[in-house]
C-alpha positions as a LaTeX table, in Angstrom:
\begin{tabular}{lrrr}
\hline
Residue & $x$ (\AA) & $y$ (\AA) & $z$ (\AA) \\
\hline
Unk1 & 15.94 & $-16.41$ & 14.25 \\
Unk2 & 12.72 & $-15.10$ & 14.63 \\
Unk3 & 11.34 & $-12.40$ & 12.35 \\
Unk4 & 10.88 & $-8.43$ & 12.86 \\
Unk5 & 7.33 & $-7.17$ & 13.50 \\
Unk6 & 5.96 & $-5.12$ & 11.05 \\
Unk7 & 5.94 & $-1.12$ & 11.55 \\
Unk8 & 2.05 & $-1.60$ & 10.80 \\
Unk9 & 1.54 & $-3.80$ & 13.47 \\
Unk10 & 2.95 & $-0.93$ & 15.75 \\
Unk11 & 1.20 & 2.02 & 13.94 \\
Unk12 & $-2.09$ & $-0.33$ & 14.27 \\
Unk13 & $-1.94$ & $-0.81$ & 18.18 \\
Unk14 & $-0.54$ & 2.83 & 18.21 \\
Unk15 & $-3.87$ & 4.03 & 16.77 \\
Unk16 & $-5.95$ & 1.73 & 18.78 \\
Unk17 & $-4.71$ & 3.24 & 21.90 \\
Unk18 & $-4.67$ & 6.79 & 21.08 \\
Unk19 & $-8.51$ & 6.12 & 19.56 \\
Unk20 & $-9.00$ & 4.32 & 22.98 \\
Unk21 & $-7.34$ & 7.19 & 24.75 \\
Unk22 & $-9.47$ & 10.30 & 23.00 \\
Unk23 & $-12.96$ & 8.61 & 23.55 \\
Unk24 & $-12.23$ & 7.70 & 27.08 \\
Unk25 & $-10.99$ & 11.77 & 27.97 \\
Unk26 & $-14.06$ & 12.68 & 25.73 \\
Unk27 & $-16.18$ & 10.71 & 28.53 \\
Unk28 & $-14.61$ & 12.02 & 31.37 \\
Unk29 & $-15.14$ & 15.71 & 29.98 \\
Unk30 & $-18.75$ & 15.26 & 28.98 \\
Unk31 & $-19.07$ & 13.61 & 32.71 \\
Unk32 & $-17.59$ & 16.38 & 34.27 \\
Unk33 & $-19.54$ & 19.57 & 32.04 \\
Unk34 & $-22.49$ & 17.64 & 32.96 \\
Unk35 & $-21.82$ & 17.39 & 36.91 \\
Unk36 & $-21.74$ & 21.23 & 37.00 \\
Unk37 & $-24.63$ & 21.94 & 35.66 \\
Unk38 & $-27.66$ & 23.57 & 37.59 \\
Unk39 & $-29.56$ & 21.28 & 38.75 \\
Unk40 & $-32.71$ & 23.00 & 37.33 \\
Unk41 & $-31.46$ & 22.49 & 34.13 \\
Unk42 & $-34.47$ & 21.08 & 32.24 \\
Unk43 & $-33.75$ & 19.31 & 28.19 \\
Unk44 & $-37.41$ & 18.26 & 26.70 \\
Unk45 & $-37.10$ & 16.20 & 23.67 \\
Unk46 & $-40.46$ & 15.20 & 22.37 \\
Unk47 & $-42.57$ & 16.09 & 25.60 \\
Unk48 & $-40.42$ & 13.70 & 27.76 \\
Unk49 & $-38.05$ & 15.43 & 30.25 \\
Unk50 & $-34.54$ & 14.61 & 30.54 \\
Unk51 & $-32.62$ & 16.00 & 34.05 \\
Unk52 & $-28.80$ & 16.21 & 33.08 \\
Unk53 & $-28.03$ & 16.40 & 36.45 \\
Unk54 & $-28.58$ & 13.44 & 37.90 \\
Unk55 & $-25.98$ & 11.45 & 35.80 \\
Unk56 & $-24.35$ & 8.60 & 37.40 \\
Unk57 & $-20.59$ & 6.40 & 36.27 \\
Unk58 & $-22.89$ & 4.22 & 34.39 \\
Unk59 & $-23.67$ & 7.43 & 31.85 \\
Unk60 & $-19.80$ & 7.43 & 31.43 \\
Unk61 & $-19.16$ & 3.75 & 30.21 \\
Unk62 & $-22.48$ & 4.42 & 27.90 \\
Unk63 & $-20.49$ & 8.08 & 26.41 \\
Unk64 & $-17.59$ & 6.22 & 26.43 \\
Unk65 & $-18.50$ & 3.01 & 24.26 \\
Unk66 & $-20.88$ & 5.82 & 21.88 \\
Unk67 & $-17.82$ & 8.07 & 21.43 \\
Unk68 & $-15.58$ & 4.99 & 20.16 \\
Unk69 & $-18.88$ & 3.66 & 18.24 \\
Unk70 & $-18.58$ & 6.87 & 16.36 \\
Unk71 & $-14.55$ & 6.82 & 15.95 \\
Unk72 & $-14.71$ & 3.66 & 14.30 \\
Unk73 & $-17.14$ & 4.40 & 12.25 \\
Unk74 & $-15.31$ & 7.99 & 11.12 \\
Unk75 & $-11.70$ & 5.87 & 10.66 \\
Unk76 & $-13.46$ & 2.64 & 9.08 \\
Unk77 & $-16.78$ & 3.96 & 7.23 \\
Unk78 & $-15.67$ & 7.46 & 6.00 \\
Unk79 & $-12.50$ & 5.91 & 4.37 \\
Unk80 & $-14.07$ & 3.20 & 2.56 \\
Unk81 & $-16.76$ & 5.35 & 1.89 \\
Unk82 & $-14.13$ & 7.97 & $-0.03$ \\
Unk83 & $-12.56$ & 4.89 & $-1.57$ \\
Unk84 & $-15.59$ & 3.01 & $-3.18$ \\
Unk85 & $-16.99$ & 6.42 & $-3.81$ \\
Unk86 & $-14.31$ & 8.39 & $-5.29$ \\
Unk87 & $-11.66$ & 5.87 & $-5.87$ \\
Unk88 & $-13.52$ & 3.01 & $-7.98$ \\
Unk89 & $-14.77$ & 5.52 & $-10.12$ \\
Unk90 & $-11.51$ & 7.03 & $-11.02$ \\
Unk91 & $-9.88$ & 3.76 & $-11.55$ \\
Unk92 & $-12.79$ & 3.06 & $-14.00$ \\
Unk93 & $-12.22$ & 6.17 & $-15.51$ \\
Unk94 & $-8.17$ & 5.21 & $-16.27$ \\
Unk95 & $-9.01$ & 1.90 & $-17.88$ \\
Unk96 & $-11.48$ & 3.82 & $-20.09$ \\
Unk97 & $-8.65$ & 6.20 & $-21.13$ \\
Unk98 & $-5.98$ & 3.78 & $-21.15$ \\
Unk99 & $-8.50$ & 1.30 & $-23.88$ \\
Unk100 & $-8.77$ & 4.56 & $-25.88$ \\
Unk101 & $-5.19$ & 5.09 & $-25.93$ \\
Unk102 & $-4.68$ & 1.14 & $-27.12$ \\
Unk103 & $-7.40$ & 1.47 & $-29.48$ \\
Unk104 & $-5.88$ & 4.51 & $-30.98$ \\
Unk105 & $-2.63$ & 3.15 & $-31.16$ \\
Unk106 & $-3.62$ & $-0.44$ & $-33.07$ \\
Unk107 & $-5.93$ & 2.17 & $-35.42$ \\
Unk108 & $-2.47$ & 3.41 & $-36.22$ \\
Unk109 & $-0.73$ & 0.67 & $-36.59$ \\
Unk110 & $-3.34$ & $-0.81$ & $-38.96$ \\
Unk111 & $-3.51$ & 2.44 & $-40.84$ \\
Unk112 & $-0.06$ & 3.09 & $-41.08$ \\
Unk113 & 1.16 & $-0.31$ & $-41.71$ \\
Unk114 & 2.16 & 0.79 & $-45.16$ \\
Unk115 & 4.20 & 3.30 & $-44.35$ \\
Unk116 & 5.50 & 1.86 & $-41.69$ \\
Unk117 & 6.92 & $-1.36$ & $-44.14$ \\
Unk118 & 8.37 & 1.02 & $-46.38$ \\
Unk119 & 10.30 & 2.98 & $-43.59$ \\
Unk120 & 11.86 & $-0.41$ & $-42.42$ \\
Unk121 & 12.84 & $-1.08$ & $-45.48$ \\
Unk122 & 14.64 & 1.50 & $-46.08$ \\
Unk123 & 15.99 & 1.20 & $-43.04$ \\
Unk124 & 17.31 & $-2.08$ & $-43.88$ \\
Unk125 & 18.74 & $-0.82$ & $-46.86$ \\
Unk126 & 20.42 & 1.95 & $-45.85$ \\
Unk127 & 22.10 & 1.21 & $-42.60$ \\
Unk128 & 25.65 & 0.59 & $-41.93$ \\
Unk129 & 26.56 & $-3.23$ & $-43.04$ \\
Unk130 & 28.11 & $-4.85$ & $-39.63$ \\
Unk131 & 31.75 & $-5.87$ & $-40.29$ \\
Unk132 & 32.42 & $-9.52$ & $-39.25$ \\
Unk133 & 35.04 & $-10.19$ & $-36.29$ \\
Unk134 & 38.37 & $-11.82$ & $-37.58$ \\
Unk135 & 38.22 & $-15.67$ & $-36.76$ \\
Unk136 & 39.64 & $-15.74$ & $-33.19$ \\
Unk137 & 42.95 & $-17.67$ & $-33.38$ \\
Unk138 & 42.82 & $-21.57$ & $-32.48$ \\
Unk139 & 44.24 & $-22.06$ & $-29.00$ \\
Unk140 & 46.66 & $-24.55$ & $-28.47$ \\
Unk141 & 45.62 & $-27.55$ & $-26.23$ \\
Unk142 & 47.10 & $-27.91$ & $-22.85$ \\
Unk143 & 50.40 & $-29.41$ & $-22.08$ \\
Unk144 & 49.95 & $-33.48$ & $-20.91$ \\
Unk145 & 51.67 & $-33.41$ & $-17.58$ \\
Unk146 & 54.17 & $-36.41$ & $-17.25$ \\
Unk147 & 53.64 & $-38.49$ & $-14.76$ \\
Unk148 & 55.15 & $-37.35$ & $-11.59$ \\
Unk149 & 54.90 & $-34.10$ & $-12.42$ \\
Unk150 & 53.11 & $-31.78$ & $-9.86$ \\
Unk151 & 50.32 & $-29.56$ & $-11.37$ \\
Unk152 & 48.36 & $-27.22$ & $-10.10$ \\
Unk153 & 45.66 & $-29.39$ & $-9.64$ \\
Unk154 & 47.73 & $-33.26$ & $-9.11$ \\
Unk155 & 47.38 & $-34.91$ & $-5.76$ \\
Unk156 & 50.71 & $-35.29$ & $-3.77$ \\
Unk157 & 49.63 & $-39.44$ & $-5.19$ \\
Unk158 & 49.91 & $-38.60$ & $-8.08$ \\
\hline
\end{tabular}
């Protein structure tokens, strides 16, 4: 029999396509606002000139692939980026309380000791003495079947 998938294994391919499916629409927008624009529209970033409206199906594959570049890096980077930055230090932070706590409690133990001795032995001497069970009666040994007999548990051979 073979074994059930996991529900991750779904959710992961879910998200893979959906990721897949959002960066590719985000292309085909950005390729569409930029085949309306006036052609005279001019962008100048330092002193060289870029013409937005000459782009070409090439410019789509190249939005496409930096659109999931920069999904991936939001769902893989900006997760472990909360969890080494915020998480770690947390976790450090619990041990530190919880070796207070166990300090604390063998400074306690060590300090109370005395009194604590005393309150178990008073304990002890105080408490209800445990009555002891009657001596169960001694059971009488089965009956020797003669042979011949039929038991529960005798062959028809027998």
């Amino acid at each position: 029999m073979q074994a059930r998938p996991s529900p991750w294994r779904w959710i992961g391919w879910a998200l893979l396509i959906g990721t897949l499916l959002i960066a590719l629409t985000t292309a085909i927008s950005l390729t569409a606002m930029f085949s309306h624009l006036p052609p005279d529209l001019l962008i100048t970033v330092d002193g060289e000139r870029i013409e937005l409206g000459g782009l070409e199906a090439g410019h789509v594959w190249m939005v496409f692939g930096a659109v999931v570049m920069v999904i991936v890096v939001v769902v893989i980077v900006v997760p472990l980026a909360l969890l080494f930055g915020v998480g770690v230090p947390l976790l450090l932070a619990a041990l530190g309380v919880l070796a207070a706590l166990l300090c604390a409690a063998v400074a306690v133990a060590v300090l109370g000791s005395p009194v604590i001795l005393l309150g178990l032995l008073l304990w002890w001497a105080v408490r209800p003495k445990k009555v002891p069970a009657p001596p169960a009666p001694p059971m009488a040994p089965p009956p020797v079947p003669v042979i011949g007999q039929h038991t529960d548990n005798s062959t028809p051979f027998a």
